[in-house]
PDB file of C-alpha atoms in Angstrom:
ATOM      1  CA  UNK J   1     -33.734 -20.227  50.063  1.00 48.00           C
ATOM      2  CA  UNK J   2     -36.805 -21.754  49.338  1.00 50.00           C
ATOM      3  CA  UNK J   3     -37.843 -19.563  46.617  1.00 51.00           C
ATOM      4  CA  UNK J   4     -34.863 -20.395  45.082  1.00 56.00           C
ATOM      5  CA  UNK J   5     -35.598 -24.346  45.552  1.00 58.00           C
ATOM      6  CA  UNK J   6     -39.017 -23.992  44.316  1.00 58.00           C
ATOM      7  CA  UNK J   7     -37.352 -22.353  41.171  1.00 60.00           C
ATOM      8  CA  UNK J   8     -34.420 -24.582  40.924  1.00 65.00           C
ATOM      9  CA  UNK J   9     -37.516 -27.238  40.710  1.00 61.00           C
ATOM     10  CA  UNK J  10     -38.868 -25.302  38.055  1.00 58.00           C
ATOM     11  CA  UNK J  11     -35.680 -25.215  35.755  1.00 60.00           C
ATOM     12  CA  UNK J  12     -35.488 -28.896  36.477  1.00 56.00           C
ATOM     13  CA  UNK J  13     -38.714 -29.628  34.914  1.00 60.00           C
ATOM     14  CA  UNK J  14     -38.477 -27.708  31.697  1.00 61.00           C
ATOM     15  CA  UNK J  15     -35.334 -29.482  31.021  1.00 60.00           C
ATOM     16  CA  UNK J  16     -36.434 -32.853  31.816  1.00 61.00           C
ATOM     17  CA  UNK J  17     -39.302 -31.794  29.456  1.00 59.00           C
ATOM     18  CA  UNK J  18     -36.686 -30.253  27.127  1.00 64.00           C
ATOM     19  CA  UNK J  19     -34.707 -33.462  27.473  1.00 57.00           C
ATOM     20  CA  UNK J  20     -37.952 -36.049  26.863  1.00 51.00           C
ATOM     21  CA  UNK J  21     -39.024 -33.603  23.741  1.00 66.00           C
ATOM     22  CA  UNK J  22     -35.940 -33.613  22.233  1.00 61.00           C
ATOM     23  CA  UNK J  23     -35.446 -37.506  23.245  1.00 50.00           C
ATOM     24  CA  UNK J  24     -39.239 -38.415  21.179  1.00 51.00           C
ATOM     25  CA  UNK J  25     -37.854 -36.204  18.296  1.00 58.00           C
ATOM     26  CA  UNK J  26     -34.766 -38.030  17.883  1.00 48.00           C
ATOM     27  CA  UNK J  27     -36.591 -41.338  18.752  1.00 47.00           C
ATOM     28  CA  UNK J  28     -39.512 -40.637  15.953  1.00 46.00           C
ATOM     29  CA  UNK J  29     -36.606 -40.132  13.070  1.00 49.00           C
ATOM     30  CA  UNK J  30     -35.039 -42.810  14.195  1.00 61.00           C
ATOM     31  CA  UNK J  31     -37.584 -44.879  13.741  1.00 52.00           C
ATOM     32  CA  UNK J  32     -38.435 -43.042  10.409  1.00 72.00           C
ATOM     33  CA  UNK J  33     -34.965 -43.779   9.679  1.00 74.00           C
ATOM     34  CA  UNK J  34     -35.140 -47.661  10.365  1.00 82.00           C
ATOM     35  CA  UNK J  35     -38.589 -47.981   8.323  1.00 80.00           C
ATOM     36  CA  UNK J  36     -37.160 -46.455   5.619  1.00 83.00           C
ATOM     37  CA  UNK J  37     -33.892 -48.485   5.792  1.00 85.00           C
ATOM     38  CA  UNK J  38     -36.515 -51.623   5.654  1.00 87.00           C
ATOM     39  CA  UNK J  39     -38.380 -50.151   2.341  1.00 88.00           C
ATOM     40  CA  UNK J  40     -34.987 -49.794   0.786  1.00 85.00           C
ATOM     41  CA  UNK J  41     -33.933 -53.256   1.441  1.00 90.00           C
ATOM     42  CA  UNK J  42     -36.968 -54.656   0.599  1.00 90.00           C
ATOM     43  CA  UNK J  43     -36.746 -52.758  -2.898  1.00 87.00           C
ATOM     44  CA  UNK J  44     -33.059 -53.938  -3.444  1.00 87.00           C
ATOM     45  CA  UNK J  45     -34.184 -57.246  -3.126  1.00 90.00           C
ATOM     46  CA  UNK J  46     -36.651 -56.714  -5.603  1.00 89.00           C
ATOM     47  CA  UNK J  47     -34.412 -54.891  -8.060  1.00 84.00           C
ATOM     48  CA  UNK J  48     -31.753 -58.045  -7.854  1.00 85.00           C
ATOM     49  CA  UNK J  49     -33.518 -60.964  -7.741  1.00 86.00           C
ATOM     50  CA  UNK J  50     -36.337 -59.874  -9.870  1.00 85.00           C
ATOM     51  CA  UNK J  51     -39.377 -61.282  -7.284  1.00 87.00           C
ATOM     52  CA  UNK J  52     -41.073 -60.227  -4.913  1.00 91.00           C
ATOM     53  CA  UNK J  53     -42.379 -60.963  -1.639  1.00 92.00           C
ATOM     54  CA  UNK J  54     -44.782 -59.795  -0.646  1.00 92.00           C
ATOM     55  CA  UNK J  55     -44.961 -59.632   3.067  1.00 92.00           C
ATOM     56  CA  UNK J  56     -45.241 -55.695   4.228  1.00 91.00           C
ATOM     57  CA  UNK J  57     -41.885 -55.339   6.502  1.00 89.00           C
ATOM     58  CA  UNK J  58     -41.769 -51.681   6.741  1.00 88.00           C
ATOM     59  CA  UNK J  59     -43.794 -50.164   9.416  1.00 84.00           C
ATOM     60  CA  UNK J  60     -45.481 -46.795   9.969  1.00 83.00           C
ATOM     61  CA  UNK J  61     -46.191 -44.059   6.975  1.00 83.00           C
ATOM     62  CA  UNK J  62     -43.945 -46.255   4.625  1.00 87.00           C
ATOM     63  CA  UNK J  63     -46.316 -49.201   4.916  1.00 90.00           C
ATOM     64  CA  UNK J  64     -48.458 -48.669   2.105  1.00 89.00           C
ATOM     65  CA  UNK J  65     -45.589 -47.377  -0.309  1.00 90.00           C
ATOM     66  CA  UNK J  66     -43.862 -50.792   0.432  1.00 91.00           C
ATOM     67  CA  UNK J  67     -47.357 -52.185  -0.391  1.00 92.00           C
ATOM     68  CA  UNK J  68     -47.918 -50.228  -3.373  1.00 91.00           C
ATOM     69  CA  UNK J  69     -44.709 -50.815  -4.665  1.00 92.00           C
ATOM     70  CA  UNK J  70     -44.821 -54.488  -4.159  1.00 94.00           C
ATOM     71  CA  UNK J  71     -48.265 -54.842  -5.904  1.00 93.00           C
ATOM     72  CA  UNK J  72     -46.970 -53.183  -8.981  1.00 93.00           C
ATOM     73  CA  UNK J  73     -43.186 -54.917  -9.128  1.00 93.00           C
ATOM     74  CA  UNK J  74     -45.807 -58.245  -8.553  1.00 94.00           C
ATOM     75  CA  UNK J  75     -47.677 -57.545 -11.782  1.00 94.00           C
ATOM     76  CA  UNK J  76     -44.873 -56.231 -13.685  1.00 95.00           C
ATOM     77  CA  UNK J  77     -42.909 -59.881 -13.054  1.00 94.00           C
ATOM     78  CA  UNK J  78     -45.868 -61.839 -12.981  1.00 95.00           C
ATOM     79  CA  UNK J  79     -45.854 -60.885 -16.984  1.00 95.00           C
ATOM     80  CA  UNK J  80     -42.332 -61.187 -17.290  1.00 94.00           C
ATOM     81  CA  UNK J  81     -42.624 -64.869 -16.105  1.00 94.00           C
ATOM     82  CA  UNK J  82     -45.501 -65.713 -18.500  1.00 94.00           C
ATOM     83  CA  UNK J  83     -43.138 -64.772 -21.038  1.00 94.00           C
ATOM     84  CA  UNK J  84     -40.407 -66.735 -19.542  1.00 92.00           C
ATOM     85  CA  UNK J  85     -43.088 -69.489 -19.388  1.00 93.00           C
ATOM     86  CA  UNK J  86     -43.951 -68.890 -23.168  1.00 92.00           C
ATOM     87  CA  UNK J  87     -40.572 -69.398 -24.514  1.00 92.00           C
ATOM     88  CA  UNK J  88     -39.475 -72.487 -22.305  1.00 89.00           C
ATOM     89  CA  UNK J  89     -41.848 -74.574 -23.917  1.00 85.00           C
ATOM     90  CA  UNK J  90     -40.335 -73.463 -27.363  1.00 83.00           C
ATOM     91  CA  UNK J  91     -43.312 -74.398 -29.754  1.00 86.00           C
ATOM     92  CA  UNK J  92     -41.074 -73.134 -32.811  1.00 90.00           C
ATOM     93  CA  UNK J  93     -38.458 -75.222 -32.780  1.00 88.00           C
ATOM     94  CA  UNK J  94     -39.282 -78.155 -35.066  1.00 93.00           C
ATOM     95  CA  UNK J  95     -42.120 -76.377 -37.217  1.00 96.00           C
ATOM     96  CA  UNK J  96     -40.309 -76.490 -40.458  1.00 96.00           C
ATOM     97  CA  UNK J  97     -38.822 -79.698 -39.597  1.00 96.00           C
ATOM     98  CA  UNK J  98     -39.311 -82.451 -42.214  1.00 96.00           C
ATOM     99  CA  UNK J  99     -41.185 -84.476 -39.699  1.00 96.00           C
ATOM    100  CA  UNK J 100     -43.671 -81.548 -38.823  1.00 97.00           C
ATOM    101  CA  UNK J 101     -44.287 -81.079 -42.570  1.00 97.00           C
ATOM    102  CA  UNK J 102     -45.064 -84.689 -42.630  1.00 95.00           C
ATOM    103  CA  UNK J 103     -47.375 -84.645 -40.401  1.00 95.00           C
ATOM    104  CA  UNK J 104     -49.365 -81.547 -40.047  1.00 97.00           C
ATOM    105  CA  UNK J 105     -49.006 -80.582 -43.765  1.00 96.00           C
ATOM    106  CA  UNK J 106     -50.270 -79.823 -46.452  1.00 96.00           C
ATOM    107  CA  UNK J 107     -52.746 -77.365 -44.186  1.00 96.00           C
ATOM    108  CA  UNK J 108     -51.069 -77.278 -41.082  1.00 97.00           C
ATOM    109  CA  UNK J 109     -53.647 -76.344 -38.816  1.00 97.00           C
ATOM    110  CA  UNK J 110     -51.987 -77.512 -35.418  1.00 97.00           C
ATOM    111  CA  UNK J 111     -48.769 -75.232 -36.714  1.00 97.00           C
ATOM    112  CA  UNK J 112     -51.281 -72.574 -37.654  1.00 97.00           C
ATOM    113  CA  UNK J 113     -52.963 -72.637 -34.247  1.00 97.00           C
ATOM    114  CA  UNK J 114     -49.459 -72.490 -32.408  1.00 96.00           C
ATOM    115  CA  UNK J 115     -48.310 -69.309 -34.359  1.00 97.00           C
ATOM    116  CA  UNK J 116     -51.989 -67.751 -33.970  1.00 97.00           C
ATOM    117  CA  UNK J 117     -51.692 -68.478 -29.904  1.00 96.00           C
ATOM    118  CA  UNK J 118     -47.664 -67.840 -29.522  1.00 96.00           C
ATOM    119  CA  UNK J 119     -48.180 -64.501 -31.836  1.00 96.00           C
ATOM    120  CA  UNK J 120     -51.576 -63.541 -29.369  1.00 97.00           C
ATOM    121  CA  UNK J 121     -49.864 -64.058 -26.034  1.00 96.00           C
ATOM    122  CA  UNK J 122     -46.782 -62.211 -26.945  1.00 96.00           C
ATOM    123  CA  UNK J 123     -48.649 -58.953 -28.026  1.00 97.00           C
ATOM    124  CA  UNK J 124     -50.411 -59.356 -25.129  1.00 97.00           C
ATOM    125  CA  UNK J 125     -47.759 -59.158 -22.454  1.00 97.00           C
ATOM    126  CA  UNK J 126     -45.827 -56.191 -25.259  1.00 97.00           C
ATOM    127  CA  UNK J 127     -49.024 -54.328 -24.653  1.00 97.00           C
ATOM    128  CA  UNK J 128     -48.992 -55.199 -20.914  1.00 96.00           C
ATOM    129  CA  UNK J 129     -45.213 -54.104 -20.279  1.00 96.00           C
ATOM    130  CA  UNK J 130     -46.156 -50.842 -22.321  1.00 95.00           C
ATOM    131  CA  UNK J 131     -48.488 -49.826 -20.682  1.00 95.00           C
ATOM    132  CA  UNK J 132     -47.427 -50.463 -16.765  1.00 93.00           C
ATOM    133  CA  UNK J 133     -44.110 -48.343 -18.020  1.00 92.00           C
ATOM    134  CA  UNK J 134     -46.488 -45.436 -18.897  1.00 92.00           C
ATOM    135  CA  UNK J 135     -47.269 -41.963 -16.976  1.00 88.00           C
ATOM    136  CA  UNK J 136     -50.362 -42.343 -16.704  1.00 92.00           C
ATOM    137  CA  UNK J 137     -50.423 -45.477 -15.643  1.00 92.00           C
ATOM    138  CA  UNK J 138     -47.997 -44.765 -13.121  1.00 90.00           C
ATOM    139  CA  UNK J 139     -49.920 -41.926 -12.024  1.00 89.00           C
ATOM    140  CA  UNK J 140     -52.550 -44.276 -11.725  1.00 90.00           C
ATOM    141  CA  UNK J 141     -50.929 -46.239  -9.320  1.00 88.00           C
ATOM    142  CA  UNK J 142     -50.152 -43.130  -7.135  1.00 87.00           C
ATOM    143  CA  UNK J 143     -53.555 -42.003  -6.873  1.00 88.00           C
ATOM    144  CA  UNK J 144     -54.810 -45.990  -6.179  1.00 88.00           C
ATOM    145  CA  UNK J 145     -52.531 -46.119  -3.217  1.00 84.00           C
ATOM    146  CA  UNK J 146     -52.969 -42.049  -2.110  1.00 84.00           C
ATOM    147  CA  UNK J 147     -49.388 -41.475  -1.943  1.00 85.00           C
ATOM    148  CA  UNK J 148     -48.372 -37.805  -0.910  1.00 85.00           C
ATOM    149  CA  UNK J 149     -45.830 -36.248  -2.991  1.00 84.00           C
ATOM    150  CA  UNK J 150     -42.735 -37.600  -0.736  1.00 82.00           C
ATOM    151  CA  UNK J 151     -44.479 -41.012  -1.572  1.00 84.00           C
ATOM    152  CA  UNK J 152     -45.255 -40.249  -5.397  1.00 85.00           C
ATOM    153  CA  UNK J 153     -41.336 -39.370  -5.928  1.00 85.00           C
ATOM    154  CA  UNK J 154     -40.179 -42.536  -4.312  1.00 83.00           C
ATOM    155  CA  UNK J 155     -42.634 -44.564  -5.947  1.00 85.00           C
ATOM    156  CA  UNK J 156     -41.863 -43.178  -9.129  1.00 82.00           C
ATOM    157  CA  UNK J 157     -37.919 -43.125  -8.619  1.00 80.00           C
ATOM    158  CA  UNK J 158     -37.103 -46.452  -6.393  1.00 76.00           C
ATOM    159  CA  UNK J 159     -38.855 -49.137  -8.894  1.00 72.00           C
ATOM    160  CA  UNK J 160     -37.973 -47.356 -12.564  1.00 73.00           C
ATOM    161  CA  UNK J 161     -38.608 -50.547 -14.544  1.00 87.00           C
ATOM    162  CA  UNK J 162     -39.458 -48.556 -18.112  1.00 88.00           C
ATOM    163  CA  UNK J 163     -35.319 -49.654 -18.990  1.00 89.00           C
ATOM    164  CA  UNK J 164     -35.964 -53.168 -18.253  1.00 91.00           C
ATOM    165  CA  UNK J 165     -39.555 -53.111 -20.100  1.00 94.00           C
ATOM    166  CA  UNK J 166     -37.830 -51.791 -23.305  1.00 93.00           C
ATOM    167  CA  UNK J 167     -35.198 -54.225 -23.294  1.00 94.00           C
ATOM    168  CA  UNK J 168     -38.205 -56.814 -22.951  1.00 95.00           C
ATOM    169  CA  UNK J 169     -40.382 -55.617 -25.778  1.00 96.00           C
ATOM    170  CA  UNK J 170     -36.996 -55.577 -27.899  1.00 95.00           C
ATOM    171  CA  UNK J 171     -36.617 -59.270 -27.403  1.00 95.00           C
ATOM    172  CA  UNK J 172     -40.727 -60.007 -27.727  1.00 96.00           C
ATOM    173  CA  UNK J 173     -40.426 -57.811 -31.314  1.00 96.00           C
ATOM    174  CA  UNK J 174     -37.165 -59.885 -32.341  1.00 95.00           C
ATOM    175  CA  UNK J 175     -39.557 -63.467 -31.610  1.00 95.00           C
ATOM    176  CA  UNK J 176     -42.246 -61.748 -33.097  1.00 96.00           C
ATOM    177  CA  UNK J 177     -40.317 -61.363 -36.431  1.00 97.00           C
ATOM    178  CA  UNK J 178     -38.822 -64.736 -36.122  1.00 96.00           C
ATOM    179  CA  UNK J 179     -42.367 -66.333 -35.805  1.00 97.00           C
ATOM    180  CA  UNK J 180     -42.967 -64.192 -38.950  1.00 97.00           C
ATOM    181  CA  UNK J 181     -40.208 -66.011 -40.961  1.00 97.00           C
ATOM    182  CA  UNK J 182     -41.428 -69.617 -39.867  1.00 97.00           C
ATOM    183  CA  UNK J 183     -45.203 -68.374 -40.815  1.00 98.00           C
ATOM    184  CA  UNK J 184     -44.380 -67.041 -43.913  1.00 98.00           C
ATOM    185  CA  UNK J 185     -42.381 -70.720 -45.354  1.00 98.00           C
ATOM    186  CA  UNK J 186     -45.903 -72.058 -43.571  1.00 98.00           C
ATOM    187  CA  UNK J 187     -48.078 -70.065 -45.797  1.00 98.00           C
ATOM    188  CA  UNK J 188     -46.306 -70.829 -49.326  1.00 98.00           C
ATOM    189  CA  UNK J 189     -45.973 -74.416 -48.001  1.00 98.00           C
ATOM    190  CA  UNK J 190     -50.005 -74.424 -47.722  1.00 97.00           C
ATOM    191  CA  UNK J 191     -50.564 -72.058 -50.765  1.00 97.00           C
ATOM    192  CA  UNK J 192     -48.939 -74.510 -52.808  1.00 97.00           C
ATOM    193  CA  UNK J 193     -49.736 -77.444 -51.194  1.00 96.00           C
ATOM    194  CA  UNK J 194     -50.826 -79.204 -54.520  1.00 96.00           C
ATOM    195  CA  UNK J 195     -46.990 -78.320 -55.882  1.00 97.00           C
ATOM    196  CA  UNK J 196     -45.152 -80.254 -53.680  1.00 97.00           C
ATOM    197  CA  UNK J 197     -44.673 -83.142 -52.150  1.00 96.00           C
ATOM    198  CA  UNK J 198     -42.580 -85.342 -49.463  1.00 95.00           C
ATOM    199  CA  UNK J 199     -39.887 -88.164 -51.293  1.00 94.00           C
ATOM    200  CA  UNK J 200     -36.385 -89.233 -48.882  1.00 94.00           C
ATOM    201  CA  UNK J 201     -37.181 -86.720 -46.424  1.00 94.00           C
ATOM    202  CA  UNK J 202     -37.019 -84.057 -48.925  1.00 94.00           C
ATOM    203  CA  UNK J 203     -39.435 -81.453 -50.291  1.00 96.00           C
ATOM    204  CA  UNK J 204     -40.090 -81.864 -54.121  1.00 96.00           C
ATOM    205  CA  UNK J 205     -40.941 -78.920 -56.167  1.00 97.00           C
ATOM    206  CA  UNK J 206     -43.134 -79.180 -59.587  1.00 96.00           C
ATOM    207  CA  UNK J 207     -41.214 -76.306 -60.544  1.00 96.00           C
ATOM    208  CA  UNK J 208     -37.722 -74.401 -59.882  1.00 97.00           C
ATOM    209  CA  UNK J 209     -39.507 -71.189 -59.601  1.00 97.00           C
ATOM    210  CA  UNK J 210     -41.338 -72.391 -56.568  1.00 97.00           C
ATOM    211  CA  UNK J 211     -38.083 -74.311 -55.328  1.00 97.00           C
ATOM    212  CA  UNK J 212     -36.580 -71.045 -55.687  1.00 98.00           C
ATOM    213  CA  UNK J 213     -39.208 -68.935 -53.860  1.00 98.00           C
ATOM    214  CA  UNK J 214     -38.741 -71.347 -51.057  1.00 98.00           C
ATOM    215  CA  UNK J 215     -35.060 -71.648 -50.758  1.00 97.00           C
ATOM    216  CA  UNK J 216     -35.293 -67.579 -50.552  1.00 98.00           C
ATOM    217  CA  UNK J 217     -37.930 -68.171 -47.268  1.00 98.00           C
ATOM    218  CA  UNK J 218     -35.808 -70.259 -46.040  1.00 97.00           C
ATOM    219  CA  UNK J 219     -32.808 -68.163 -46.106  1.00 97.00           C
ATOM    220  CA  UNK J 220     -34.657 -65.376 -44.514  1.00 97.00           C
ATOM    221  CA  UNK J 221     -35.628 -67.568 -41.955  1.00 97.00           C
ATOM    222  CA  UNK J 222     -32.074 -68.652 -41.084  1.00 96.00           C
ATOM    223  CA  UNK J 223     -31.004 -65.248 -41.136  1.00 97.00           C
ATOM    224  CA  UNK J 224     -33.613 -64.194 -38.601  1.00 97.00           C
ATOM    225  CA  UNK J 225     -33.006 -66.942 -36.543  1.00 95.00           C
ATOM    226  CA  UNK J 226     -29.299 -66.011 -36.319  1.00 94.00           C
ATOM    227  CA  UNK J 227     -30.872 -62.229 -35.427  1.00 94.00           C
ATOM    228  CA  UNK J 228     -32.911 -63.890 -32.505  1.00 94.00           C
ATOM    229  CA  UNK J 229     -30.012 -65.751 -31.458  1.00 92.00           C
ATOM    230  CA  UNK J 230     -27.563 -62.677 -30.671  1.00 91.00           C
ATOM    231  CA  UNK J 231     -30.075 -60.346 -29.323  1.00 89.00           C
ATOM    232  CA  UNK J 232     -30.938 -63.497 -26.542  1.00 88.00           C
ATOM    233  CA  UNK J 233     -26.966 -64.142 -25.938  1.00 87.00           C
ATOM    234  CA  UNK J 234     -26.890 -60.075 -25.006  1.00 81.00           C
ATOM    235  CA  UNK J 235     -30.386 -59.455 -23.359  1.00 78.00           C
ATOM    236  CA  UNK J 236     -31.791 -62.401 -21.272  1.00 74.00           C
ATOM    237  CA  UNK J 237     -35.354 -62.275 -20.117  1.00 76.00           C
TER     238      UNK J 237
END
């Protein structure tokens, strides 16, 4: 009888054992499971608002992909909102008004200066977005932050903003060639700026070749203008 209590004791130990092991491996992937549940969130936010915060929520071996991911959706919308930033203050607007022309002509070196700075900052964040959307910078990133390849897959997979970036650099190319068009009735204004002049709010020609040449700048500029306009009423930045 009492071998068989010592061995009942035994049996009763190994399970409890079997029972707590079991018990810690369903307790670790829950956990794993909750972390990860916290990453995704924390990435859906990201992908729908289009910010980030950047407060680390997940916990564990998904802490630094969170933070990795973060730090690169951070700079990648950081650049978006310069851009944002660029075209709210819409410097273009009135350049070939009459009044501008008045004022800043026949040289127009404040108009000059705005297209030289609008043109600059614009490539700048083109060759920004273009870049961050590449493989090796991506890969980059991965070996910055040490990610495993579980890691690399997610980081490369969860946050796949090279879509978004192309859409982007569309609309930066379409206000690139619409700063063109304004810089190009600029440049025959101040080419010919002994061949004109300013009378009732109108620009006089010496010559109808040169009204002409102007009239046809203009046009194009409309025309692009109209371009800009329906690529902005289907892609928003």
């Amino acid at each position: 009888m009492r071998k068989n209590s010592g061995n009942t004791k035994v049996i009763g130990i190994i399970v409890i054992g079997i029972i707590l092991i079991i018990a810690g491996i369903l307790g670790y992937f829950m956990y794993d499971s909750i972390q990860y549940s916290v990453l995704a969130q924390e990435i859906s936010k990201i992908n729908n608002e289009k910010r980030v915060d950047l407060d680390i929520k997940s916990k564990g071996k998904y802490e630094d992909l969170e933070r990795g991911i973060k730090e690169y959706a951070n700079e990648y919308y950081s650049n978006i909102n310069k851009l944002k930033e660029l075209y709210s203050k819409d410097e273009l607007k009135n350049m070939l008004s009459i009044q501008n022309i008045k004022n800043d002509g026949p040289n127009f070196d404040t108009t000059k200066t705005t297209i030289t700075n609008f043109v600059s900052e614009q490539n700048n964040i083109k060759e920004k977005l273009q870049n961050m959307t590449s493989e090796e910078y991506l890969n980059k990133k991965v070996e910055e932050y040490s990610l495993d390849a579980k890691k690399r897959g997610l980081f490369l997979s969860t946050l796949d903003l090279k879509e978004d970036a192309n859409k982007i650099i569309g609309i930066i190319d379409s206000y690139l060639k619409y700063v063109n068009s304004i810089d190009s009735v600029i440049n025959f204004l101040k080419e010919n700026k002994d061949n004109w002049s300013i009378k009732d709010d109108k620009i006089m020609f010496k010559n109808v070749e040169l009204l002409n040449n102007y009239n046809s700048l203009i046009s194009t500029q409309k025309d692009v203008q109209i371009e800009l306009k329906n690529k902005l009423s289907n892609n928003k930045v």
